[in-house]
Amino acid sequence: MKLNTLLTSAAVALGLATGALAAEDKTKVGFVYVGPVGDGGWTYEHDQGRKAVVAEFGDKVETVYVENVAEGPDAERVMTQMALEGADLIFTTSFGYMDPTINVAKKFPNVKFEHATGYKRADNVSTYSARFYEGRAVQGHIAGQMTESNIIGYIGSYPIPEVIRGINSAYLHAKEVNPDVEFKIVWAFTWFDPAKEADAAKVLIEQGADVILQHTDSTAPQAAAQAAGDVITFGQASDMAEYGPKPRVSSIIDDWAPYYIARTQAVMDGTWSTSDTWNGIGAGMVKIGEISDAVPAEIKASALALKASLADGSYHAFTGPIKKQDGSDWLAAGETADDGTLAGMNFYVEGLDGDIPQ
Amino acid sequence: MDLSAINPVLLIASLMVAATPILIAAIGELVVEKSGVLNLGVEGMMIVGAIAGFATAVETGSPLLGFFAAAFAGAALSVLFGFLTQVAQANQVASGLALTLFGLGLSALMGQSYVGVKPPQMSDIHIPVLSDLPVIGPILFGHDIILYFGLALTAAVWALLKFSRAGLVLRAVGENHDAAHALGYKVVRIRLMAILFGGACAGIGGAYISLIRVPQWTEGMTAGVGWIALALVVFASWKPWRALLGAYLFGGVTVVQLNLQAAGVAIPVEYLAMSPYVITIVVLVILSADKSSAPAALGRNFHASR
C-alpha cells in the first residue's frame, strides 16, 4: 500500500515535470489529496473545489493534483516536488499533512501553502477548515429521534480534534432529543479503505446500531447499511445522494469552491496573507444535504430550525451546561465554547463511553 | 464493556467474508510463485477484477457473470505481465509494480460511470435443513457460492501441487527451470499458464470486494488487500493451507477487533488496530520454523538459450 502510493505519486510527479515548462505567467495551484478523487466523499469535494478554480480563472490558472498521498514523509516529498515545479499556491487537504506542510513551507518562502483542518501556521502557511461540528449537531438531532434501538454507531477515522468534536456535537444533540441514546464508536485508523469501513459499519449494525454516522471518506458504510436493511446513514463530506432516500437521510457537504477561488485570486493580486479561516453553515462552507422523506416531517422541520439557528449565529453547537466525560465542568449554563478549546478538543463530553485513543 | 453485544455466530460468518478476497488472491499468487514467477501486480489485477466484475454484474444483472468477467479481466491484465516477463524478458519486480499502477489507473477510468451504482445482490445459498440449523447453519451453510469456491480452490490447489503430475512439473519449473527445460518441459508455457491462473484468481478476489463485501464501486477500493495477499504467500511458506489459515486469521482479527471496539473493551485501540498484522505474522512465522523455503527460481527469468 505504502509502496504503491509512493510509486503512484512518483509517477504523477514525473508527469507534472514534463508538463510544467510551457506555463510561466499562469498562476499554478497544487492540491495534495489523501484519497482518490473518486472516493465520493472528502477528496471528491476538494477536487470539485479545484475544478471550480479552473472554471473561474480558465487560462490564467493551471492546477495540478496528486491523489492517494500517504500522511507522513511521503507527503513532504510530493509537496516539495510541486513547489519545485513552480506551484505558487499549494493546498494540502488532510490533517496529517500538518507538519510536512510546515517543513516544506520553510524551504520555499515564496510559495503559499494552505493546510486544511490543522492549527499550525507560518508566514506562508494559512489554515482553513469548516465547522463540520455544526453539521454534526443537525445529524445528532435527526439521529437521536430516528433511532429505535437507541444505539447509534459512529465510525471514526483518527482520534484528532476534528473527529472528536464531531462525535461530541452529534452526541450532545442526540442526547438532547433522546436521553436514552448510546453511542458505539469504532476507530478505523484510516481515512479511506472501503472494505474496512464497510466491515466497521456491519459490526456496528450487528451490535444493534440502527443509525450509522461516519467520519471516513468513502461511501462504503452507506452501501453496507443499504445491504443490512433498516438502517439510516448520513452522507459525509459529500452529499452521497445516490444512497438516498434511505439509508442516507441527509448529509454534511463541504463546499470548498468559494474559498479556493478567493485564495487563488489573492495570490494573483498579490494580497495573500496568512490567515486562519474556520467557517460553518452560516458562511456556506458547511451545507446540510436535502433531508429525505424517510425522516418524518416534524423532525425534518426541527432539524431545519436547528440548522437556521446555527447559521445565523443565534445558537452555538456547544452551549453549556456541558460537563466533560470525567464529570468535571466544562461550560457553565449559557456559556459557549471558544474556538481555541474546540480546535484542540481532546476529551469526550459526559455520557460517552470509552477512552479516546491517545 | 458489553461483550454480550457481540454475536459469535454473526462474527464468525462475517470474518469468513472478510477473509475470502485475501484468500482467493493469495492462492492464485501462490501458484504463480510456485512456478518461479514473482508477480507484484496482484493489487492491480484485483482492482481491475473489482470494476470489471462490478460493471458486468450491473449491466447483466447477474453477479455470477460478474465473477466470470472479473476472472477474465484479471487474467487479461496478467497476460501483459506474462508477455513482458516471459517473452520480452523484462524484470519481474518492475513489471509487477507497473501492472499495479496500470491496473489502478485503468480501473479508475473504467469505473467512472459506476460510482454510486448499486450492484445486483449475490444470494446466499440455502440448503434446506442444514442452513436452518442453529449456530452451524449460518456459519457453515449460509454463505455466497464464491466463499465456498475459495475453500474448494484452496483444497484443489493443495491436492494438485502435492499429488498430481502437473503439480510436480509446476514445482520443478519453479525450483530449477534449467533442469525442467532439459527434461523437455515448456518452461515459458507453464509459467504463462500459472500467471493466467493467478490473474484470474486476483480478479475474482477483487470482485468479491466490490460485489459482496462492500458492495459498491469506489476508486482504489482494494486499498492494499493485494499487498496483504502477496505478503501472506511468503509468510505461509508457499503452502495453501497456511495461506487459508493466514487469510482467516487476518480477516478474523480485523473483524474481531472492530467488534471489541464497538463493545467498548478496555484494550487501547492502537493495539487492536495493529493486531491483525501482528497476530497473522507471528502465527505464520512460528509455523514456518520448519525448513520450507521459497521456490529456488523465484523471480529469475528464463531463456532457453542461456
XYZ file of C-alpha atoms in Angstrom:
664
model
C 0.000 0.000 0.000
C 2.737 2.386 1.040
C 4.919 1.386 -1.869
C 2.025 1.547 -4.225
C 1.110 5.037 -3.054
C 4.701 6.100 -3.291
C 5.026 4.890 -6.828
C 1.730 6.389 -7.873
C 2.779 9.773 -6.636
C 6.224 9.391 -8.146
C 4.675 8.613 -11.497
C 2.325 11.559 -11.250
C 5.137 13.849 -10.181
C 7.042 12.751 -13.248
C 4.015 13.605 -15.321
C 3.938 17.046 -13.730
C 7.579 17.596 -14.562
C 7.017 17.228 -18.275
C 4.015 19.496 -18.426
C 5.407 22.366 -16.401
C 7.641 24.043 -18.957
C 5.074 25.875 -21.025
C 3.272 27.943 -18.431
C 5.320 30.747 -16.914
C 2.808 33.528 -16.378
C -0.006 31.301 -15.246
C -0.741 31.003 -11.578
C -0.047 27.431 -10.663
C -2.100 25.841 -7.912
C -1.296 22.440 -6.453
C -3.542 20.103 -4.470
C -2.409 17.197 -2.325
C -5.156 14.628 -1.717
C -5.283 11.856 0.864
C -7.600 9.600 -1.175
C -8.630 9.178 -4.796
C -10.728 11.942 -6.400
C -13.404 9.325 -6.985
C -13.913 8.479 -3.306
C -17.354 10.091 -3.381
C -16.623 11.972 -0.162
C -13.847 14.146 1.237
C -11.334 14.160 -1.598
C -14.096 14.299 -4.182
C -15.313 17.603 -2.711
C -11.817 19.081 -2.644
C -11.458 18.178 -6.281
C -14.794 19.840 -7.016
C -13.222 22.943 -5.465
C -10.206 22.577 -7.736
C -12.461 22.291 -10.762
C -14.281 25.429 -9.660
C -10.946 27.269 -9.614
C -10.285 26.116 -13.175
C -13.776 27.152 -14.252
C -13.397 30.561 -12.616
C -9.990 31.544 -13.948
C -9.713 29.476 -17.110
C -6.389 30.058 -18.873
C -4.968 32.234 -16.139
C -4.542 29.308 -13.822
C -3.024 25.882 -14.003
C -3.883 23.260 -11.418
C -2.118 20.055 -10.556
C -3.049 17.416 -8.044
C -1.635 14.215 -6.614
C -4.016 11.626 -5.211
C -3.535 8.944 -2.571
C -0.678 10.688 -0.805
C 0.071 8.969 2.479
C 0.143 11.202 5.538
C 3.763 11.485 6.622
C 7.145 11.834 4.940
C 5.790 10.868 1.549
C 3.587 13.952 1.631
C 6.648 16.137 2.143
C 8.203 14.751 -0.989
C 5.080 15.380 -3.049
C 4.810 18.970 -1.804
C 8.493 19.622 -2.435
C 8.071 18.306 -5.934
C 5.094 20.591 -6.538
C 6.975 23.606 -5.214
C 9.984 22.797 -7.392
C 7.699 22.560 -10.409
C 6.737 26.173 -9.822
C 3.490 25.983 -7.904
C 2.513 29.373 -6.461
C -0.110 28.065 -4.092
C -0.443 24.580 -2.629
C -3.481 23.229 -0.802
C -2.721 20.270 1.456
C -6.047 18.740 2.244
C -5.693 16.404 5.188
C -4.928 16.834 8.880
C -1.896 14.552 8.740
C -0.142 16.867 6.284
C 0.278 19.493 9.009
C 3.928 19.027 9.913
C 5.026 18.156 6.363
C 3.380 21.363 5.169
C 5.202 23.467 7.773
C 8.516 21.777 6.923
C 8.222 22.255 3.196
C 6.939 25.821 3.603
C 10.175 26.730 5.414
C 12.163 25.692 2.368
C 10.010 27.618 -0.098
C 9.239 31.030 1.430
C 7.814 32.344 -1.840
C 5.273 29.588 -2.240
C 1.989 29.988 -0.393
C 0.637 26.966 1.460
C -2.867 26.304 2.705
C -3.385 23.444 5.118
C -6.865 22.079 5.732
C -8.100 21.280 9.257
C -4.786 21.929 11.026
C -3.683 24.567 13.528
C -0.036 25.323 12.701
C 0.563 28.482 10.692
C 3.593 30.373 9.357
C 4.272 33.450 7.223
C 3.431 31.483 4.133
C 1.123 28.886 5.668
C -2.564 29.540 6.226
C -5.035 27.118 7.677
C -8.631 26.618 6.752
C -11.336 24.328 7.925
C -15.055 24.069 8.115
C -17.161 23.836 11.233
C -18.287 20.317 10.472
C -19.482 20.040 14.061
C -22.400 22.333 13.211
C -23.499 19.786 10.658
C -22.912 17.021 13.194
C -25.322 18.799 15.538
C -28.049 18.550 12.914
C -27.160 14.894 12.307
C -27.315 14.088 16.009
C -30.647 15.878 16.258
C -32.127 13.708 13.498
C -30.337 10.511 14.545
C -31.469 10.712 18.164
C -35.103 10.850 17.109
C -34.862 8.283 14.331
C -33.154 5.523 16.289
C -35.375 2.798 17.680
C -32.672 0.673 19.276
C -31.240 3.816 20.921
C -27.823 2.714 19.687
C -26.002 4.965 17.246
C -22.860 3.621 15.589
C -20.044 6.045 14.824
C -17.122 5.201 12.548
C -14.189 7.421 13.480
C -11.057 7.747 11.383
C -8.250 9.040 13.575
C -8.632 10.415 17.104
C -7.900 14.021 16.146
C -9.757 17.105 17.434
C -11.873 17.466 14.297
C -13.281 13.957 14.649
C -13.732 14.200 18.428
C -15.610 17.488 18.006
C -17.940 15.757 15.591
C -18.606 12.906 17.997
C -19.251 15.280 20.904
C -21.515 17.523 18.887
C -23.538 14.657 17.448
C -23.839 13.041 20.886
C -24.936 16.216 22.678
C -27.678 16.866 20.178
C -28.828 13.248 20.027
C -28.946 13.157 23.827
C -30.937 16.373 23.900
C -33.799 14.807 21.971
C -33.370 11.253 23.278
C -31.942 10.825 26.799
C -31.581 7.056 26.356
C -29.305 7.258 23.354
C -25.987 5.404 23.400
C -23.015 5.844 21.055
C -20.843 2.942 19.945
C -17.618 4.281 18.490
C -15.235 2.337 16.267
C -11.905 3.773 15.152
C -10.930 2.604 11.693
C -7.485 4.269 11.735
C -7.783 5.098 8.089
C -9.426 7.840 6.068
C -10.076 5.667 3.090
C -10.414 1.884 2.997
C -13.857 0.904 1.698
C -13.652 -2.736 2.783
C -12.666 -1.817 6.330
C -15.241 0.965 6.541
C -17.923 -1.472 5.387
C -16.767 -4.009 7.976
C -16.945 -1.364 10.680
C -20.490 -0.458 9.650
C -21.530 -4.123 9.604
C -20.069 -4.707 13.043
C -21.950 -1.743 14.466
C -25.180 -2.891 12.853
C -24.689 -6.413 14.186
C -24.273 -4.934 17.649
C -27.616 -3.227 17.432
C -26.970 0.179 15.892
C -29.707 1.360 13.548
C -28.062 4.692 12.743
C -24.539 4.869 11.332
C -22.568 8.105 11.408
C -19.228 8.039 9.632
C -16.163 10.218 9.675
C -14.315 8.327 6.974
C -14.180 9.274 3.334
C -15.796 6.583 1.208
C -19.399 5.638 0.608
C -18.798 2.036 1.730
C -20.676 2.386 5.058
C -23.676 3.623 3.085
C -23.564 0.517 0.919
C -23.203 -1.729 3.964
C -26.171 -0.041 5.635
C -28.220 -0.389 2.497
C -27.443 -4.100 2.327
C -28.324 -4.534 6.003
C -31.778 -3.062 5.552
C -33.444 -0.939 8.192
C -30.547 1.371 8.996
C -30.085 5.069 8.321
C -26.889 6.935 7.479
C -25.718 10.420 6.676
C -23.550 11.484 3.760
C -20.116 12.571 4.916
C -18.199 15.450 3.274
C -20.184 14.964 0.087
C -23.910 14.583 -0.467
C -23.795 10.854 -1.277
C -27.300 11.384 -2.649
C -27.070 8.164 -4.649
C -27.790 6.339 -1.378
C -30.927 8.347 -0.649
C -33.702 8.468 0.324
C -32.656 5.603 2.544
C -30.243 4.685 4.105
C -28.833 8.199 3.511
C -31.366 10.576 5.037
C -29.242 13.723 4.998
C -25.619 14.752 4.719
C -22.887 17.212 5.527
C -21.470 18.721 2.358
C -18.156 20.537 2.389
C -18.116 23.371 -0.101
C -14.536 24.451 -0.656
C -15.005 26.152 -4.013
C -15.570 29.765 -2.846
C -12.572 29.578 -0.526
C -10.280 28.095 -3.161
C -11.335 30.722 -5.691
C -10.841 33.563 -3.190
C -7.385 32.381 -2.155
C -6.253 31.836 -5.735
C -7.474 35.346 -6.542
C -5.488 36.689 -3.583
C -2.301 35.080 -4.873
C -2.920 36.548 -8.329
C -3.468 40.007 -6.856
C -0.526 39.732 -4.502
C -2.779 40.277 -1.497
C -2.392 36.823 0.016
C -1.536 36.818 3.675
C -1.553 34.226 6.423
C -4.977 33.621 7.809
C -6.995 31.151 9.779
C -10.374 30.511 8.251
C -12.972 28.469 10.070
C -16.396 28.814 8.524
C -19.579 26.950 9.182
C -23.123 26.687 7.953
C -23.595 30.458 8.040
C -20.795 31.179 5.572
C -21.829 28.268 3.373
C -18.683 26.206 3.833
C -20.766 23.510 5.502
C -24.019 22.607 3.853
C -26.727 20.251 5.017
C -27.837 17.940 2.247
C -31.513 17.516 1.456
C -33.277 15.750 4.315
C -35.085 12.850 2.674
C -38.670 11.736 3.066
C -37.589 8.843 5.258
C -37.465 11.441 8.039
C -40.889 12.416 9.465
C -41.922 15.972 8.644
C -41.801 17.311 12.217
C -38.268 16.002 12.768
C -37.223 17.496 9.464
C -38.753 20.846 10.450
C -36.995 20.968 13.814
C -33.711 19.919 12.172
C -34.040 22.755 9.692
C -34.812 25.148 12.543
C -31.650 24.000 14.314
C -29.703 24.483 11.099
C -31.097 28.005 10.726
C -30.175 28.953 14.297
C -26.636 27.634 13.764
C -26.413 29.563 10.503
C -27.465 32.945 11.886
C -25.321 32.526 14.980
C -28.201 32.633 17.479
C -27.236 29.177 18.709
C -23.784 27.633 19.205
C -23.448 23.867 18.882
C -21.511 23.770 22.147
C -23.644 25.747 24.573
C -23.442 24.987 28.297
C -24.143 23.462 30.672
C -21.797 20.753 29.391
C -19.617 18.505 31.512
C -16.591 16.573 30.397
C -16.643 12.777 30.391
C -14.916 12.627 33.794
C -17.700 14.705 35.302
C -15.746 17.939 35.624
C -17.381 21.145 34.464
C -16.552 22.460 31.029
C -19.147 25.047 30.116
C -21.484 26.798 32.546
C -25.128 27.280 31.628
C -25.426 29.576 28.623
C -21.670 29.718 28.069
C -20.411 28.804 24.606
C -17.151 27.090 23.698
C -14.274 29.238 22.480
C -12.543 28.365 19.235
C -9.245 27.580 20.924
C -10.725 24.802 23.038
C -12.681 23.469 20.092
C -9.633 23.459 17.830
C -7.689 21.315 20.280
C -10.560 19.251 21.632
C -9.210 16.047 23.100
C -11.929 14.953 25.513
C -15.361 13.392 25.325
C -18.348 15.078 26.871
C -20.226 13.481 29.741
C -22.217 10.403 28.819
C -19.950 8.987 26.112
C -18.339 5.640 26.899
C -14.809 4.541 26.249
C -11.473 6.289 26.009
C -10.091 8.329 23.178
C -7.037 6.559 21.770
C -4.020 8.715 22.576
C -17.758 -3.145 28.321
C -20.543 -5.273 26.993
C -19.283 -8.446 25.382
C -22.791 -9.819 25.181
C -23.376 -7.384 22.338
C -21.072 -9.490 20.176
C -22.952 -12.267 18.463
C -20.378 -15.032 17.894
C -22.347 -16.583 15.059
C -22.530 -13.341 13.099
C -18.910 -12.680 13.992
C -17.637 -15.933 12.515
C -19.850 -15.562 9.484
C -18.529 -12.074 8.773
C -14.894 -12.952 9.364
C -15.227 -15.612 6.677
C -16.475 -12.932 4.311
C -13.638 -10.599 5.252
C -11.049 -13.317 4.627
C -12.265 -14.549 1.252
C -10.826 -11.897 -1.105
C -7.397 -12.196 0.515
C -7.581 -15.972 0.353
C -8.504 -16.239 -3.322
C -5.880 -13.716 -4.408
C -3.234 -15.361 -2.230
C -3.930 -18.833 -3.614
C -3.575 -17.511 -7.150
C -0.298 -15.790 -6.335
C 0.903 -18.922 -4.571
C 0.590 -20.910 -7.777
C 2.381 -18.182 -9.713
C 5.257 -18.111 -7.259
C 5.430 -21.909 -7.164
C 6.170 -21.722 -10.884
C 9.069 -19.380 -10.133
C 7.455 -16.101 -11.098
C 7.057 -13.159 -8.743
C 4.073 -11.096 -9.821
C 3.762 -7.970 -7.692
C 0.759 -6.860 -9.721
C -1.836 -8.591 -7.518
C -3.295 -5.291 -6.319
C -3.652 -4.058 -9.896
C -5.295 -7.245 -11.109
C -7.624 -7.245 -8.121
C -8.858 -3.733 -8.682
C -9.397 -4.353 -12.396
C -11.286 -7.519 -11.468
C -13.304 -5.477 -8.973
C -14.526 -2.992 -11.564
C -14.864 -5.496 -14.423
C -16.934 -7.771 -12.212
C -18.957 -4.874 -10.874
C -19.680 -3.403 -14.302
C -20.633 -6.763 -15.757
C -22.867 -7.608 -12.831
C -24.623 -4.254 -13.108
C -25.083 -4.491 -16.881
C -26.228 -8.106 -16.970
C -27.898 -8.275 -13.584
C -26.004 -11.435 -12.766
C -23.299 -11.375 -10.074
C -22.094 -14.775 -11.207
C -21.394 -13.463 -14.695
C -19.636 -10.612 -12.961
C -17.251 -13.036 -11.315
C -16.532 -14.697 -14.636
C -15.811 -11.311 -16.173
C -13.582 -10.449 -13.231
C -11.593 -13.650 -13.680
C -11.270 -12.894 -17.365
C -10.209 -9.293 -16.769
C -7.647 -10.272 -14.152
C -6.244 -12.912 -16.480
C -6.210 -10.469 -19.391
C -4.180 -7.994 -17.381
C -1.803 -10.741 -16.324
C -1.205 -11.568 -19.995
C 0.515 -8.220 -20.192
C 2.774 -9.190 -17.312
C 3.340 -12.608 -18.834
C 4.331 -11.104 -22.147
C 6.717 -8.618 -20.545
C 8.457 -11.078 -18.266
C 8.295 -14.372 -20.153
C 8.608 -13.232 -23.739
C 10.320 -9.849 -23.546
C 12.437 -10.916 -20.535
C 11.648 -7.787 -18.564
C 12.415 -7.518 -14.860
C 9.637 -9.192 -12.868
C 9.587 -6.800 -9.933
C 9.389 -3.717 -12.121
C 6.790 -5.277 -14.414
C 4.653 -6.315 -11.463
C 4.746 -2.851 -9.923
C 3.923 -1.331 -13.291
C 0.976 -3.693 -13.538
C -0.375 -2.433 -10.216
C -0.072 1.202 -11.263
C -1.635 0.440 -14.616
C -4.456 -1.509 -13.003
C -5.267 1.276 -10.540
C -5.428 3.849 -13.319
C -7.326 1.640 -15.735
C -9.905 0.702 -13.114
C -10.496 4.356 -12.217
C -11.117 5.069 -15.894
C -13.400 2.072 -16.391
C -15.326 2.809 -13.226
C -16.229 6.436 -13.856
C -19.863 5.787 -14.679
C -20.308 3.192 -11.936
C -19.751 5.343 -8.865
C -22.786 5.149 -6.602
C -24.474 2.374 -8.569
C -25.953 -0.470 -6.577
C -24.959 -3.925 -7.845
C -27.369 -6.868 -8.038
C -27.099 -8.924 -4.895
C -25.469 -12.299 -4.827
C -27.883 -14.509 -2.981
C -26.577 -16.730 -0.228
C -27.052 -20.401 -0.805
C -29.774 -22.021 1.177
C -29.721 -25.747 1.801
C -32.965 -26.981 3.350
C -32.478 -28.244 6.909
C -28.709 -27.622 7.011
C -28.927 -23.834 6.600
C -31.646 -23.684 9.226
C -29.592 -25.402 11.910
C -28.887 -23.082 14.799
C -25.308 -21.787 15.053
C -23.814 -24.177 12.492
C -26.291 -23.185 9.802
C -25.343 -19.519 9.443
C -21.638 -20.251 9.897
C -21.219 -23.177 7.509
C -24.199 -23.245 5.189
C -25.392 -19.694 4.771
C -22.815 -18.014 2.559
C -22.496 -16.996 -1.038
C -21.131 -19.502 -3.513
C -17.826 -17.679 -4.028
C -16.832 -18.168 -0.420
C -17.131 -21.923 -0.878
C -15.301 -21.576 -4.158
C -12.380 -20.040 -2.237
C -12.255 -23.009 0.130
C -12.584 -25.506 -2.706
C -9.863 -23.688 -4.620
C -7.511 -23.999 -1.665
C -8.119 -27.719 -1.436
C -7.791 -28.179 -5.182
C -4.522 -26.265 -5.409
C -3.122 -28.161 -2.447
C -4.045 -31.525 -3.949
C -2.804 -30.527 -7.360
C 0.564 -29.353 -6.097
C 1.054 -32.292 -3.796
C -0.311 -35.288 -5.638
C -0.572 -34.637 -9.330
C 1.952 -34.831 -12.098
C 1.005 -31.352 -13.250
C 1.789 -30.053 -9.776
C 5.142 -31.766 -9.794
C 6.021 -30.225 -13.136
C 4.931 -26.795 -11.920
C 7.109 -27.094 -8.852
C 10.034 -28.369 -10.921
C 9.801 -25.311 -13.137
C 9.775 -23.115 -10.066
C 12.707 -24.835 -8.392
C 15.064 -25.185 -11.333
C 13.896 -24.014 -14.702
C 17.056 -25.150 -16.496
C 16.618 -28.717 -15.323
C 12.927 -28.649 -16.165
C 13.787 -27.327 -19.592
C 16.387 -30.055 -20.098
C 13.726 -32.622 -19.275
C 11.639 -31.234 -22.074
C 9.072 -29.197 -20.153
C 7.910 -25.993 -21.734
C 9.015 -23.607 -19.009
C 7.616 -20.435 -20.549
C 4.291 -22.014 -21.414
C 3.845 -23.481 -17.943
C 4.715 -20.182 -16.337
C 2.329 -18.306 -18.589
C -0.476 -20.616 -17.556
C 0.377 -20.111 -13.895
C 0.373 -16.338 -14.421
C -3.031 -16.510 -16.099
C -4.380 -18.556 -13.223
C -3.016 -16.059 -10.718
C -4.574 -13.190 -12.649
C -7.966 -14.884 -12.748
C -7.861 -15.556 -9.001
C -6.855 -11.971 -8.226
C -9.711 -10.755 -10.406
C -12.230 -12.910 -8.544
C -10.827 -11.743 -5.217
C -11.246 -8.132 -6.300
C -14.785 -8.694 -7.499
C -15.593 -10.281 -4.156
C -14.840 -6.940 -2.530
C -16.863 -4.853 -4.968
C -19.809 -7.251 -5.315
C -20.180 -8.876 -1.917
C -18.061 -7.427 0.836
C -18.773 -3.719 0.373
C -20.876 -3.868 -2.203
C -20.185 -0.842 -4.388
C -17.542 0.578 -6.675
C -15.104 3.181 -5.375
C -11.811 4.128 -6.918
C -8.895 2.389 -5.251
C -11.277 0.330 -3.167
C -8.997 -2.685 -2.748
C -6.844 -0.345 -0.609
C -3.862 -2.658 -0.227
C -5.547 -6.066 0.014
C -3.407 -7.267 -2.893
C -0.244 -6.439 -0.995
C -1.509 -8.299 2.035
C -2.234 -11.334 -0.156
C 1.321 -11.123 -1.504
C 2.820 -10.941 1.963
C 0.601 -13.791 3.081
C 2.028 -16.109 0.426
C 5.510 -15.560 1.809
C 4.516 -15.906 5.442
C 2.524 -19.031 4.587
C 5.751 -20.552 3.172
C 4.016 -21.220 -0.159
C 1.613 -23.727 1.416
C -2.102 -23.446 0.542
C -3.497 -24.466 3.939
C -1.303 -21.984 5.717
C -2.478 -19.297 3.305
C -6.016 -20.232 4.300
C -5.109 -20.017 7.965
C -3.379 -16.691 7.418
C -6.272 -15.217 5.477
C -8.787 -16.311 8.094
C -6.581 -15.032 10.873
C -6.136 -11.690 9.188
C -9.761 -11.309 8.200
C -10.834 -12.707 11.536
C -8.751 -10.480 13.738
C -9.772 -7.454 11.652
C -13.434 -8.147 12.304
C -12.896 -9.198 15.907
C -11.014 -6.024 16.748
C -13.794 -3.878 15.287
C -16.275 -5.874 17.350
C -14.242 -5.437 20.504
C -14.022 -1.708 19.857
C -17.749 -1.410 19.345
C -18.365 -3.398 22.507
C -16.121 -0.983 24.378
C -13.442 -3.420 25.529
C -10.788 -1.642 27.540
C -7.838 -2.507 25.335
C -6.181 0.549 23.759
C -7.494 0.914 20.251
C -3.999 1.210 18.765
C -3.210 -2.344 19.834
C -6.495 -3.573 18.451
C -5.856 -1.792 15.160
C -2.426 -3.344 14.689
C -3.470 -6.766 15.943
C -4.464 -8.293 12.569
C -0.995 -7.682 11.174
C 0.900 -8.702 14.277
C -1.063 -11.855 15.051
C -1.048 -13.085 11.459
C 2.674 -12.569 11.081
C 3.552 -14.097 14.445
C 1.456 -17.213 13.902
C 2.732 -17.808 10.393
C 6.347 -17.145 11.313
C 6.088 -19.694 14.113
C 4.555 -22.184 11.706
C 7.257 -21.627 9.096
C 10.023 -22.559 11.513
C 10.390 -25.805 9.557
C 12.593 -25.993 6.516
C 10.146 -24.757 3.905
C 11.666 -22.080 1.742
C 10.938 -20.130 -1.381
C 10.913 -21.774 -4.803
C 14.571 -21.639 -5.831
C 13.970 -19.978 -9.184
C 11.555 -17.378 -7.795
C 11.888 -14.100 -9.653
C 14.529 -15.353 -12.078
C 13.842 -15.033 -15.768
C 14.248 -17.994 -18.046
C 15.509 -18.056 -21.592
C 16.167 -21.322 -23.413
C 19.480 -20.169 -24.882
C 21.166 -19.470 -21.570
